[in-house]
Amino acid sequence: MSIFRLLFLSALIFVAIGCVRSERMENLYAQRCLGCHGPSGSGDGPIAASLPADVPNFHDTVRNKSVTQIRKIIMEGKGIMPAYGPALSKPEVQDMVLFTRILSQRGRNVEWWERFDPLVWAHCNVPWEMVLGYDQPPEENKPR
């Protein structure tokens, strides 16, 4: 088998994994988050108006939080948000962290093809905590 063929097959496998993960992220968000946070993370979901407190807008809140802080909120809950730690696996929590980050940075609904942007894909699929020894980009480690 030629090196080109091997590289091509490897690329197809990575794209397929990314497709499955993207679909899983979207489904998890629809099941667990969309009702309160809405389709773009603006806090305008169908049940948000009936809740006793305002639902955070990802564009204002998540954008300023580290990966670790977002993960903690998803796992332990905060305010009126329930704790999803017992209900989600570690990969599902990571998917939710990434998806909320995507929504907060884009500030709008994210098209399916945008999730395959090379930088988003790399952040999504490379186990940075194993490669670099930490789970946050360097700029997030700086004190504010």
Coordinates of C-alpha atoms in Angstrom, one line a residue:
M1 CA 0.0 0.0 0.0
S2 CA 1.4 3.4 -0.9
I3 CA 2.0 6.1 1.6
F4 CA -0.5 8.3 -0.2
R5 CA -3.2 5.7 0.1
L6 CA -2.5 5.2 3.8
L7 CA -2.7 8.9 4.5
F8 CA -5.9 9.2 2.5
L9 CA -7.5 6.4 4.5
S10 CA -6.3 7.9 7.8
A11 CA -7.8 11.2 6.8
L12 CA -11.2 9.5 6.0
I13 CA -11.2 7.8 9.4
F14 CA -10.5 11.1 11.2
V15 CA -13.3 12.9 9.2
A16 CA -15.7 10.0 10.0
I17 CA -14.8 10.3 13.7
G18 CA -15.3 14.0 13.6
C19 CA -18.7 13.6 11.9
V20 CA -19.9 11.2 14.6
R21 CA -18.7 13.4 17.4
S22 CA -20.3 16.5 15.8
E23 CA -23.6 14.8 15.6
R24 CA -23.3 13.5 19.2
M25 CA -22.6 17.1 20.4
E26 CA -25.6 18.5 18.6
N27 CA -27.9 15.7 20.0
L28 CA -26.6 16.1 23.5
Y29 CA -27.1 19.9 23.3
A30 CA -30.7 19.4 21.9
Q31 CA -31.6 17.0 24.7
R32 CA -30.0 18.7 27.7
C33 CA -29.4 22.4 27.0
L34 CA -31.5 23.7 24.2
G35 CA -34.7 24.0 26.2
C36 CA -33.2 26.7 28.5
H37 CA -30.2 28.1 26.5
G38 CA -31.8 28.1 23.0
P39 CA -30.4 27.1 19.6
S40 CA -27.6 29.7 19.7
G41 CA -26.8 29.7 23.4
S42 CA -28.5 33.1 24.0
G43 CA -30.6 32.0 27.0
D44 CA -33.8 32.2 25.0
G45 CA -34.9 28.6 24.9
P46 CA -38.6 27.6 24.9
I47 CA -38.8 27.1 28.6
A48 CA -36.4 30.0 29.7
A49 CA -39.2 32.5 30.2
S50 CA -41.0 30.2 32.7
L51 CA -37.9 29.7 34.9
P52 CA -37.5 31.6 38.2
A53 CA -34.1 33.2 37.1
D54 CA -32.5 34.4 33.9
V55 CA -30.7 31.8 31.9
P56 CA -27.1 32.8 31.1
N57 CA -26.2 33.8 27.6
F58 CA -23.1 31.9 26.4
H59 CA -21.9 34.9 24.5
D60 CA -21.5 36.8 27.7
T61 CA -20.6 34.1 30.2
V62 CA -18.9 31.1 28.6
R63 CA -16.6 33.2 26.5
N64 CA -14.9 34.4 29.6
K65 CA -14.6 31.1 31.4
S66 CA -11.8 28.4 31.2
V67 CA -12.5 24.9 30.0
T68 CA -12.2 23.7 33.7
Q69 CA -14.8 26.2 34.9
I70 CA -17.2 25.3 32.1
R71 CA -16.7 21.6 32.9
K72 CA -17.4 22.2 36.6
I73 CA -20.6 24.0 35.8
I74 CA -21.8 21.2 33.6
M75 CA -20.9 18.5 36.1
E76 CA -22.0 20.2 39.3
G77 CA -24.7 22.6 38.1
K78 CA -25.0 26.3 39.0
G79 CA -28.0 28.3 40.1
I80 CA -31.1 26.8 38.5
M81 CA -29.0 24.6 36.2
P82 CA -29.0 21.0 37.3
A83 CA -25.8 18.9 37.7
Y84 CA -25.3 16.7 34.7
G85 CA -22.2 14.9 36.1
P86 CA -24.1 11.8 37.1
A87 CA -26.0 11.6 33.8
L88 CA -23.1 12.2 31.3
S89 CA -20.0 10.2 30.5
K90 CA -16.6 12.0 30.5
P91 CA -16.5 12.2 26.7
E92 CA -20.1 13.6 26.7
V93 CA -19.1 16.3 29.2
Q94 CA -16.1 17.2 27.0
D95 CA -18.4 17.4 24.0
M96 CA -20.7 19.8 25.9
V97 CA -17.8 21.9 26.9
L98 CA -16.7 22.2 23.3
F99 CA -20.1 22.8 21.9
T100 CA -20.9 25.6 24.4
R101 CA -17.5 27.2 23.6
I102 CA -18.3 27.0 19.8
L103 CA -21.7 28.7 20.5
S104 CA -20.1 31.4 22.7
Q105 CA -17.4 32.2 20.2
R106 CA -19.6 32.3 17.1
G107 CA -22.5 34.1 18.7
R108 CA -25.0 32.5 16.4
N109 CA -26.2 29.1 15.2
V110 CA -23.4 27.0 14.0
E111 CA -23.8 25.3 10.6
W112 CA -22.8 21.6 10.5
W113 CA -19.9 22.3 8.1
E114 CA -18.4 25.0 10.3
R115 CA -17.7 22.4 13.0
F116 CA -15.1 20.9 10.6
D117 CA -13.0 24.1 10.6
P118 CA -9.4 22.7 11.0
L119 CA -8.8 24.6 14.3
V120 CA -12.2 23.5 15.8
W121 CA -11.6 19.9 14.6
A122 CA -8.1 19.8 16.1
H123 CA -9.3 21.3 19.4
C124 CA -12.2 18.7 19.4
N125 CA -10.2 15.6 18.5
V126 CA -6.7 16.0 19.9
P127 CA -6.4 15.0 23.5
W128 CA -4.5 18.2 24.5
E129 CA -4.4 17.2 28.2
M130 CA -2.3 14.2 27.2
V131 CA -0.2 16.0 24.6
L132 CA 0.6 19.2 26.5
G133 CA 0.0 18.2 30.1
Y134 CA -3.0 20.5 30.6
D135 CA -6.5 20.8 29.3
Q136 CA -6.7 24.5 28.6
P137 CA -5.1 26.6 25.9
P138 CA -2.1 28.6 27.3
E139 CA -4.0 32.0 27.2
E140 CA -6.6 30.6 29.6
N141 CA -3.9 29.7 32.2
K142 CA -2.9 33.3 32.6
P143 CA -4.3 35.1 35.7
R144 CA -6.8 37.9 34.9

